[in-house]
Amino acid sequence: MSESAIQRVVIVGGGTAGWMTAATLSKLFPRGLELILIESDEIGTVGVGEATIPQIRLFNATLGLDENDFIRKTQGSFKLGIEFVDWTRLGHRYMHAFGPVGGRDLGLVQFYQYWLKLKQQGKAGELGDYTFNTVASRLNRFMRPINKPNSPLSQIYYAFHFDASLYARYLRGLSEARGVQRLEGKITDTVLRPDDGFIQSVRLNDGREVTGDLFIDCSGFRGLLIEQALKTGYDDWSDWLPCNRALAVPCSSVSPFTPYTRSTARTAGWQWRIPLQHRIGNGYVYCSDYISDDEATATLLANLDGKALAEPRPLRFVTGMRKRFWNKNCVAIGLSSGFLEPLESTSIHFIQSSIAKLVAFFPTRAFSEVDIAEYNRQVQFEFERARDFILLHYKANERDDSPFWIRCREHGVPDTLAHKIDLFKSHGRIFRDQEELFTEVSWIQVLLGQNVIPKGWHPMVDLLDQRELEQFVGGIQGVMQRAAEVMPDHAAFIQQHCRAP
Ligand code: FAD
C-alpha cells in the first residue's frame, strides 16, 4: 500500500446511511482499510425510510445479497411503483410505475406518442392501461421477470419496501462479519487539525477519542461533522417545497397485500402507505403553515387501513441540500447531506449513489481538490434534478379545495423544471439530461398523470394510418392484461419464496 493511502475510515452514524456505507466499503475493501462505525443508542435513528426504487437491486447485487433472505429478514415486500391518489384533482388517481410504458417503441418514436394521438381522439384508455407494472399492480400480482422474449413478463422492474430498523440490523450483521468495528457511544466533540481544519478525531462522552483519515458523516439531520464541526452551509428549498413536518405511524396489515406504495394528497400535504409483511407504514408529510399538528394527526389516524399500532411520531425537516457534500476529509451521506421529501423514495437511493461516487472518487490522504469538486458537482446535479421531479407533482395540480394546493400551483419553479414542462406541452418531448435519476418514462407518467397534456404529438406518428395506429396501441393493452393475469398474487409469491421456513 502506498504511503498516502487512506488507512482508517470513521463512519459516524448507524442508521440506514451508516450501515449501507459500512457494508459496501467492507465488501469492496476486504483488506487494507480499517472501518469503524460509531452510533449512539441514546440518540437512535430516524426510523423511517422504507420504500425504495429499482436501483437498490444493484446495491444488493454489489453486496452479494440473497434477495429472498433479505426480504425475509426485513419483513419486506415488492414494489412495482407508486400510486398517486387525489394529486391531480380529488377523485383522480394514476400510477408512476417502474419499467417501460407501452410495449415497444416504433423506430425512434416512443410508444406514448402513438397513445397521445389516439387519446386525443378519445380512442385510448389511460396510459396505465398500457404500462405493465400498473396493470399488474391493479391485480396485486407479482413475480420476478422471466426470460420470455417479447413478453411483458420479461420486463418487470421492481424495488422493495422494508422495515428500516430491520434493514439497518441486517446490514450491520453483514458489516460486522466483514470486520467493521462498531463503537457505541455519543460523540460530544469533533477535533479539527489546527493547520488545515481537517477532522482529526471525534471524542465520545466516555472520553474515548477516535482518529481517522476519512470521516463519513451519516449522523442524520444534525450533520454532526459536515455542519456542526465544518460549518459547510445549507441551501434551503422550502420556498419551492414547503412541507416541513411529518408524522409516522404503523398500522396492522390488511388484504390485499398491495405491491406498490400509495401516496394520497391531503389538505396540506400527502400521506404515504407502505405495505410490509408485519404492518403497514403510514405517514403524513405536511406544511405547518397550512395545518396544525393536531389536525394533521387526526387526519392521519382517520385514514389508516388497519388499526394504529403506536402513537404517531413527529419529525421535522428542512428541504434542501448541503452546500458541499464533501468538505475537506469529510463526506456527508444520508440525511446529513440534504433532504427531499420521500414522495418518490429518493433518499435511500441518494445514499447508494453517494456511496458509489465515493468509491469512484476514493481519495488518498492528499485529498485532491479537483476530485472533490467533481464529486460535489455530480451529487448536486442529482439532488437538483430529483427536486424538480418532485416539485412537478405539486406544480401541476388542479385542486381548488385548499390554499396549500393553490399556493403550490401558483408558485414559481426553477428554470430547469419550467423548461421541461414547456417542452413537453409543445409536442410531448422529454429528454433525460446527463445522469438524471428519473428517465423519460418516469417524467411522462407524472406529467400525463398530473394532466399536463401536450398540444400535439411527434409528426412521425402520422406515418401510421388510423387503422394501423388503433391496432398497434389497442393490441398492447390486451397483451398486458393477459400477461398480468398469469402472475401469482403478491402475498402468495412472498409466502412461497420469502417467508421463514
Ligand atoms: P439517521 O437514521 O438519523 O441515523 C443517524 C445516526 O447517527 C444514528 O445512528 C445516530 O445514533 C447517529 N448519531 C447522531 N448523532 C450522534 C452522536 N452525537 N454520536 C453518535 N452517534 C450519533 N427514504 C427513502 O428512500 N424512502 C422513504 O420512503 C423514506 N421515507 C422517509 C420519511 C420521512 C418522514 C423522513 C424524514 C425520511 C424518509 N426517508 C425515506 C429518508 C430515510 O429515512 C433516510 O434517508 C435514511 O433513514 C437514512 O437516515 P440516516 O442514516 O442518514 O440518519
XYZ file of C-alpha atoms and ligand atoms in Angstrom:
554
model
C 0.000 0.000 0.000
C 1.375 3.427 -0.891
C 2.280 5.825 1.900
C -0.542 8.208 1.304
C -3.329 5.630 1.211
C -6.326 6.065 3.477
C -5.937 3.591 6.305
C -8.819 4.286 8.638
C -12.338 5.385 7.767
C -14.607 6.535 10.571
C -18.335 6.349 9.843
C -20.383 8.468 12.216
C -23.930 7.137 12.483
C -25.597 3.736 12.389
C -28.821 4.464 10.534
C -29.534 3.288 7.011
C -26.794 5.563 5.636
C -24.116 4.453 8.074
C -24.704 0.744 7.681
C -25.118 0.904 3.888
C -21.749 2.677 3.746
C -20.098 0.240 6.126
C -21.485 -2.789 4.278
C -20.261 -1.527 0.920
C -16.801 -0.417 1.961
C -16.176 -3.627 3.896
C -17.182 -5.643 0.833
C -15.173 -3.629 -1.684
C -12.082 -3.130 0.518
C -11.697 -6.568 2.075
C -8.253 -5.650 3.399
C -6.044 -2.639 3.949
C -8.823 -0.402 5.238
C -9.827 -0.192 8.866
C -13.527 0.651 9.213
C -15.011 1.997 12.415
C -18.690 2.881 12.821
C -19.875 4.929 15.794
C -23.531 5.083 16.737
C -25.454 6.227 19.753
C -28.248 4.076 21.170
C -29.370 7.087 23.187
C -29.903 9.211 20.066
C -31.226 6.376 17.906
C -32.087 6.616 14.207
C -34.749 8.486 12.275
C -36.578 5.147 11.971
C -38.416 5.848 8.721
C -37.336 5.303 5.111
C -38.967 2.104 3.982
C -39.725 2.499 0.263
C -37.106 2.241 -2.474
C -36.639 2.417 -6.236
C -35.328 -0.359 -8.503
C -31.717 0.805 -8.428
C -31.439 -0.715 -4.969
C -31.213 -4.100 -6.624
C -27.803 -3.055 -7.949
C -26.767 -2.224 -4.426
C -27.926 -5.620 -3.206
C -26.068 -7.292 -6.055
C -22.869 -5.426 -5.143
C -23.174 -6.784 -1.621
C -23.982 -10.245 -2.981
C -27.279 -10.456 -1.071
C -29.739 -13.301 -1.456
C -32.904 -11.357 -2.274
C -35.343 -13.782 -0.645
C -33.272 -13.828 2.524
C -33.164 -10.037 2.502
C -36.967 -9.777 2.112
C -37.474 -12.365 4.833
C -35.188 -10.675 7.346
C -36.548 -7.181 6.768
C -40.265 -8.204 6.663
C -40.134 -6.710 3.194
C -42.409 -6.678 0.189
C -42.110 -5.951 -3.523
C -42.838 -2.599 -5.108
C -43.882 -2.082 -8.731
C -44.386 1.682 -8.478
C -46.212 4.449 -6.641
C -49.899 5.186 -6.913
C -50.838 8.865 -6.652
C -54.351 9.470 -5.370
C -56.069 12.893 -5.433
C -52.893 14.658 -6.566
C -54.203 15.989 -9.852
C -57.706 16.622 -8.524
C -59.937 14.975 -5.934
C -61.144 11.568 -7.093
C -58.319 11.116 -9.617
C -55.574 8.530 -9.470
C -52.611 7.485 -11.583
C -49.518 5.423 -11.205
C -45.831 6.117 -11.620
C -44.809 2.562 -12.399
C -41.274 1.252 -12.792
C -40.213 -0.060 -16.170
C -41.343 0.722 -19.690
C -44.583 2.354 -20.786
C -46.313 0.506 -23.605
C -44.884 -2.431 -25.458
C -42.268 -1.411 -27.888
C -41.324 1.877 -29.442
C -41.625 2.130 -33.218
C -38.285 3.176 -34.636
C -37.230 6.362 -32.875
C -40.690 7.264 -31.663
C -41.725 6.188 -28.198
C -44.958 4.297 -27.605
C -46.651 7.053 -25.636
C -46.514 9.360 -28.658
C -48.836 6.962 -30.532
C -51.013 6.700 -27.464
C -51.201 10.526 -27.261
C -52.765 10.796 -30.706
C -55.344 8.093 -30.010
C -56.081 9.506 -26.590
C -56.738 12.923 -28.026
C -59.143 11.285 -30.465
C -60.937 9.746 -27.471
C -59.982 6.241 -28.639
C -57.482 5.157 -25.969
C -57.682 4.333 -22.271
C -55.423 5.692 -19.548
C -51.673 5.414 -20.027
C -51.631 2.943 -17.121
C -53.688 0.501 -19.209
C -50.607 0.121 -21.428
C -47.997 0.080 -18.642
C -47.284 -3.422 -17.494
C -46.378 -2.711 -13.869
C -49.543 -0.644 -13.487
C -51.715 -3.408 -14.889
C -50.067 -5.959 -12.569
C -50.415 -3.596 -9.577
C -54.130 -3.212 -10.125
C -54.407 -7.003 -9.808
C -51.989 -7.140 -6.829
C -49.772 -9.540 -8.766
C -46.032 -10.004 -8.534
C -43.286 -12.199 -9.879
C -39.707 -11.698 -10.936
C -39.085 -11.274 -14.679
C -38.601 -14.399 -16.728
C -36.671 -14.907 -19.923
C -39.514 -14.785 -22.435
C -38.604 -12.541 -25.361
C -41.339 -10.118 -26.493
C -43.435 -10.810 -23.391
C -44.128 -8.142 -20.769
C -43.169 -10.827 -18.235
C -39.540 -10.282 -19.239
C -39.801 -6.595 -18.366
C -40.906 -6.493 -14.750
C -38.999 -3.790 -12.881
C -39.281 -3.777 -9.130
C -37.990 -2.375 -5.878
C -38.744 -3.153 -2.225
C -40.471 -1.955 0.871
C -38.726 -2.946 4.096
C -38.643 -2.245 7.808
C -35.941 0.416 8.260
C -34.707 -0.819 11.629
C -34.531 -4.442 10.431
C -32.665 -3.288 7.324
C -30.022 -1.486 9.417
C -29.720 -4.602 11.608
C -29.355 -6.803 8.538
C -26.590 -4.639 7.082
C -24.908 -4.388 10.462
C -24.685 -8.190 10.583
C -23.029 -8.270 7.155
C -20.650 -5.439 8.009
C -19.503 -6.799 11.347
C -18.920 -10.201 9.766
C -16.581 -8.447 7.336
C -14.604 -6.765 10.075
C -16.320 -3.421 10.646
C -15.749 -2.337 14.228
C -18.834 -0.846 15.892
C -18.469 1.595 18.769
C -21.498 2.555 20.800
C -21.409 5.990 22.366
C -22.317 9.612 21.920
C -19.894 11.905 20.169
C -19.587 15.143 22.099
C -16.737 16.832 20.295
C -15.030 16.975 16.912
C -11.337 17.865 16.906
C -10.030 19.767 13.863
C -6.394 19.915 12.783
C -5.131 23.397 13.556
C -3.222 23.815 10.275
C -5.887 22.992 7.672
C -9.160 22.485 9.563
C -9.431 18.823 8.530
C -11.083 16.492 11.024
C -8.523 14.803 13.219
C -10.730 12.874 15.605
C -14.074 12.618 17.354
C -14.474 12.365 21.112
C -17.094 10.250 22.829
C -18.836 11.044 26.083
C -16.882 8.342 27.909
C -13.598 10.015 26.964
C -12.636 7.737 24.055
C -11.070 9.562 21.111
C -11.274 8.079 17.616
C -8.876 9.334 14.952
C -9.254 8.711 11.233
C -8.062 9.693 7.761
C -11.520 9.936 6.207
C -14.750 10.673 8.079
C -18.158 9.777 6.679
C -20.892 11.847 8.275
C -24.008 9.655 8.491
C -25.277 11.394 11.624
C -28.669 12.300 10.148
C -30.341 15.701 10.033
C -27.966 17.163 12.620
C -24.956 16.890 10.305
C -22.625 16.487 13.256
C -19.395 16.738 11.273
C -20.318 18.377 7.971
C -22.303 21.204 9.586
C -21.721 21.417 13.294
C -17.945 21.000 13.003
C -17.141 22.183 9.465
C -19.901 24.819 9.026
C -20.467 23.856 5.406
C -23.829 25.622 4.939
C -27.194 24.551 3.534
C -29.316 25.590 0.553
C -32.867 25.841 1.833
C -35.526 24.850 -0.778
C -38.580 25.351 1.456
C -39.850 28.111 -0.770
C -40.289 25.593 -3.593
C -41.179 22.586 -1.464
C -42.826 23.987 1.664
C -43.644 20.751 3.525
C -41.596 20.761 6.711
C -43.068 18.154 9.043
C -44.147 14.550 9.053
C -45.991 12.184 11.341
C -45.296 8.460 11.042
C -47.454 5.653 12.386
C -47.602 1.907 11.734
C -50.936 0.108 11.462
C -51.962 -3.520 11.215
C -51.898 -5.256 7.824
C -54.965 -5.693 5.661
C -55.793 -7.572 2.492
C -54.968 -7.298 -0.359
C -51.213 -7.169 0.063
C -50.510 -4.424 -2.448
C -47.217 -4.479 -4.396
C -46.866 -0.688 -4.541
C -46.544 2.428 -2.400
C -49.548 4.726 -2.232
C -49.347 8.487 -1.891
C -52.638 10.271 -1.207
C -52.770 14.057 -1.381
C -54.311 15.647 1.711
C -55.316 19.231 2.515
C -51.811 20.398 3.387
C -49.513 17.696 2.060
C -49.754 13.977 1.424
C -49.967 10.627 3.140
C -47.802 7.607 2.424
C -48.827 3.969 2.715
C -46.107 1.327 2.609
C -47.184 -2.334 2.911
C -44.816 -4.636 4.808
C -45.347 -8.240 5.869
C -45.955 -7.488 9.558
C -47.512 -4.000 9.327
C -48.308 -1.067 7.072
C -46.134 2.033 7.400
C -48.066 5.305 7.156
C -47.178 8.935 7.426
C -48.452 12.417 6.715
C -45.953 14.868 5.197
C -47.332 18.384 5.609
C -46.647 22.081 5.724
C -47.106 23.582 9.173
C -48.211 26.948 7.703
C -51.412 25.292 6.471
C -52.365 22.770 9.148
C -51.794 22.332 12.878
C -50.030 19.264 14.261
C -53.250 18.182 15.954
C -55.259 18.403 12.742
C -52.563 16.529 10.838
C -52.563 13.797 13.492
C -56.330 13.491 13.309
C -56.238 13.293 9.504
C -53.586 10.592 9.553
C -55.328 8.463 12.158
C -58.665 8.797 10.382
C -57.149 7.472 7.162
C -55.446 4.223 8.161
C -56.463 0.933 6.591
C -55.692 -1.053 9.760
C -55.547 -0.448 13.498
C -52.875 2.031 14.660
C -50.068 0.143 16.385
C -48.371 3.115 18.074
C -48.699 6.822 18.706
C -47.848 8.961 15.639
C -44.207 10.034 15.759
C -43.448 13.642 14.781
C -40.495 14.564 12.557
C -39.308 17.956 11.368
C -37.150 18.724 8.361
C -35.906 21.490 6.124
C -35.932 20.555 2.454
C -32.665 21.364 0.723
C -29.105 20.245 0.324
C -25.721 20.858 1.873
C -23.648 23.474 0.011
C -20.933 20.868 -0.278
C -21.368 17.158 0.345
C -17.641 16.522 0.594
C -15.727 19.098 2.591
C -12.049 18.552 3.483
C -11.781 14.943 4.747
C -15.483 14.618 5.485
C -18.156 13.181 3.170
C -21.823 13.592 4.177
C -24.037 10.666 3.199
C -27.731 10.271 4.029
C -29.824 12.889 5.811
C -26.697 14.843 6.766
C -26.214 15.633 3.049
C -29.687 17.071 2.460
C -33.339 16.166 2.374
C -36.062 15.762 -0.207
C -39.439 14.598 0.990
C -39.985 10.881 0.335
C -42.587 11.355 -2.414
C -40.503 9.426 -4.965
C -38.493 7.356 -2.461
C -35.234 9.047 -3.393
C -33.294 9.267 -0.112
C -32.080 5.701 0.160
C -31.163 5.875 -3.487
C -29.089 9.009 -2.814
C -27.247 7.087 -0.117
C -26.493 4.310 -2.596
C -25.486 6.778 -5.276
C -23.238 8.757 -2.922
C -21.506 5.570 -1.828
C -20.949 4.603 -5.478
C -19.466 8.029 -6.178
C -17.324 7.885 -3.050
C -15.897 4.595 -4.275
C -15.320 6.088 -7.752
C -13.559 9.106 -6.219
C -11.971 7.237 -3.330
C -9.237 9.564 -2.073
C -5.711 9.245 -0.833
C -4.575 11.221 2.152
C -3.632 14.000 -0.277
C -7.371 14.717 -0.908
C -7.404 16.084 -4.467
C -9.417 19.307 -4.704
C -10.394 18.649 -8.308
C -11.789 15.217 -7.434
C -13.738 16.628 -4.509
C -15.180 19.424 -6.664
C -16.343 16.937 -9.297
C -17.896 14.703 -6.644
C -19.792 17.699 -5.285
C -20.908 18.752 -8.760
C -22.308 15.305 -9.536
C -24.190 14.934 -6.244
C -25.586 18.458 -6.534
C -26.851 17.765 -10.062
C -28.601 14.615 -8.878
C -30.245 16.408 -5.951
C -31.424 19.356 -8.037
C -32.950 17.254 -10.797
C -34.757 14.993 -8.340
C -36.069 18.139 -6.633
C -37.512 19.261 -9.976
C -39.226 15.929 -10.465
C -40.815 16.040 -7.017
C -41.840 19.645 -7.495
C -43.641 18.729 -10.728
C -46.218 16.741 -8.706
C -47.070 19.859 -6.721
C -46.903 22.402 -9.503
C -49.161 20.600 -11.969
C -52.204 20.219 -9.743
C -55.782 21.296 -10.451
C -57.060 21.339 -6.879
C -59.007 24.336 -5.675
C -60.120 22.874 -2.372
C -57.284 24.123 -0.185
C -54.964 27.154 -0.005
C -51.968 24.818 0.154
C -52.628 23.328 -3.281
C -53.433 26.690 -4.821
C -50.153 28.058 -3.482
C -48.242 25.081 -4.906
C -49.764 25.595 -8.347
C -49.245 29.354 -8.449
C -45.713 29.390 -7.047
C -42.736 29.693 -9.412
C -40.461 26.751 -10.195
C -36.755 26.532 -11.129
C -35.987 27.314 -14.793
C -34.856 23.730 -15.348
C -38.333 22.453 -14.491
C -40.178 25.223 -16.310
C -38.233 24.308 -19.452
C -39.099 20.608 -19.162
C -42.801 21.373 -18.764
C -42.816 23.812 -21.720
C -41.031 21.342 -23.952
C -43.472 18.608 -23.052
C -46.506 20.821 -23.580
C -45.342 21.564 -27.111
C -45.098 18.084 -28.677
C -44.767 15.688 -25.771
C -40.991 15.665 -25.924
C -38.943 14.866 -22.892
C -35.220 14.123 -22.685
C -33.110 12.752 -19.902
C -30.346 15.232 -19.228
C -26.940 13.703 -18.415
C -27.141 11.394 -15.395
C -30.556 12.496 -14.159
C -32.042 9.871 -11.894
C -35.516 9.880 -13.401
C -35.753 8.776 -17.003
C -38.207 9.803 -19.713
C -40.739 7.125 -18.730
C -40.929 8.476 -15.196
C -41.407 12.047 -16.359
C -44.119 11.219 -18.875
C -46.136 9.185 -16.385
C -46.155 12.025 -13.877
C -46.661 14.772 -16.477
C -49.589 12.957 -18.049
C -50.833 11.756 -14.666
C -50.927 15.352 -13.455
C -52.814 16.219 -16.637
C -50.093 18.144 -18.450
C -51.272 17.351 -21.976
C -49.127 18.238 -24.995
C -50.631 20.318 -27.804
C -49.504 17.781 -30.367
C -47.560 14.588 -30.917
C -44.429 13.628 -32.795
C -45.094 14.105 -36.562
C -43.776 10.608 -37.329
C -46.813 9.160 -35.569
C -48.835 10.296 -38.595
C -46.877 7.869 -40.778
C -49.174 5.130 -39.435
C -52.651 5.236 -40.889
C -55.568 5.267 -38.486
C -56.275 1.533 -38.689
C -52.601 0.613 -38.045
C -52.461 3.053 -35.162
C -55.523 1.591 -33.465
C -54.275 -1.965 -33.963
C -50.808 -1.128 -32.630
C -51.976 0.651 -29.476
C -55.072 -1.478 -28.835
C -53.168 -4.746 -29.241
C -50.746 -3.836 -26.488
C -53.470 -3.383 -23.928
C -54.691 -6.939 -24.405
C -51.179 -8.376 -24.235
C -50.540 -6.557 -20.925
C -53.748 -7.738 -19.342
C -53.300 -11.386 -20.351
C -49.677 -11.439 -19.151
C -50.531 -9.889 -15.771
C -53.282 -12.439 -15.205
C -50.820 -15.348 -15.255
C -48.699 -13.794 -12.495
C -49.102 -15.026 -8.911
C -50.670 -12.927 -6.227
C -48.122 -10.744 -4.374
C -48.996 -12.315 -0.997
C -48.702 -15.831 -2.443
C -45.324 -15.014 -4.002
C -43.961 -13.785 -0.669
C -45.441 -16.772 1.127
C -43.778 -19.165 -1.283
C -40.364 -17.547 -1.583
C -39.697 -15.140 1.271
C -41.249 -16.496 4.447
C -39.223 -18.185 7.160
C -39.463 -21.993 6.781
P -30.453 8.500 10.888
O -31.320 7.329 10.711
O -30.996 9.655 11.636
O -29.139 7.974 11.622
C -28.260 8.855 12.265
C -27.264 8.049 13.068
O -26.303 8.945 13.611
C -27.885 7.316 14.235
O -27.284 6.042 14.382
C -27.500 8.170 15.421
O -27.413 7.436 16.632
C -26.137 8.657 14.974
N -25.701 9.867 15.672
C -26.192 11.121 15.523
N -25.563 11.957 16.374
C -24.628 11.212 17.015
C -23.675 11.489 18.026
N -23.550 12.705 18.578
N -22.896 10.485 18.477
C -23.032 9.228 17.968
N -23.910 8.910 17.035
C -24.705 9.885 16.570
N -36.119 7.468 2.246
C -36.454 6.604 1.289
O -35.621 6.251 0.463
N -37.722 6.112 1.219
C -38.694 6.512 2.053
O -39.809 6.006 1.981
C -38.386 7.490 3.021
N -39.326 7.976 3.864
C -38.988 8.971 4.738
C -39.976 9.590 5.506
C -39.653 10.645 6.346
C -40.721 11.339 7.118
C -38.308 11.046 6.501
C -37.934 12.138 7.448
C -37.329 10.424 5.763
C -37.648 9.404 4.868
N -36.687 8.821 4.059
C -37.046 7.931 3.095
C -35.287 9.122 4.265
C -34.619 7.991 5.059
O -35.287 7.832 6.297
C -33.155 8.289 5.312
O -32.520 8.607 4.114
C -32.455 7.095 5.901
O -33.137 6.592 7.005
C -31.055 7.458 6.297
O -31.004 8.147 7.502
P -29.579 8.419 8.107
O -28.877 7.130 8.305
O -28.905 9.463 7.286
O -29.921 9.115 9.508
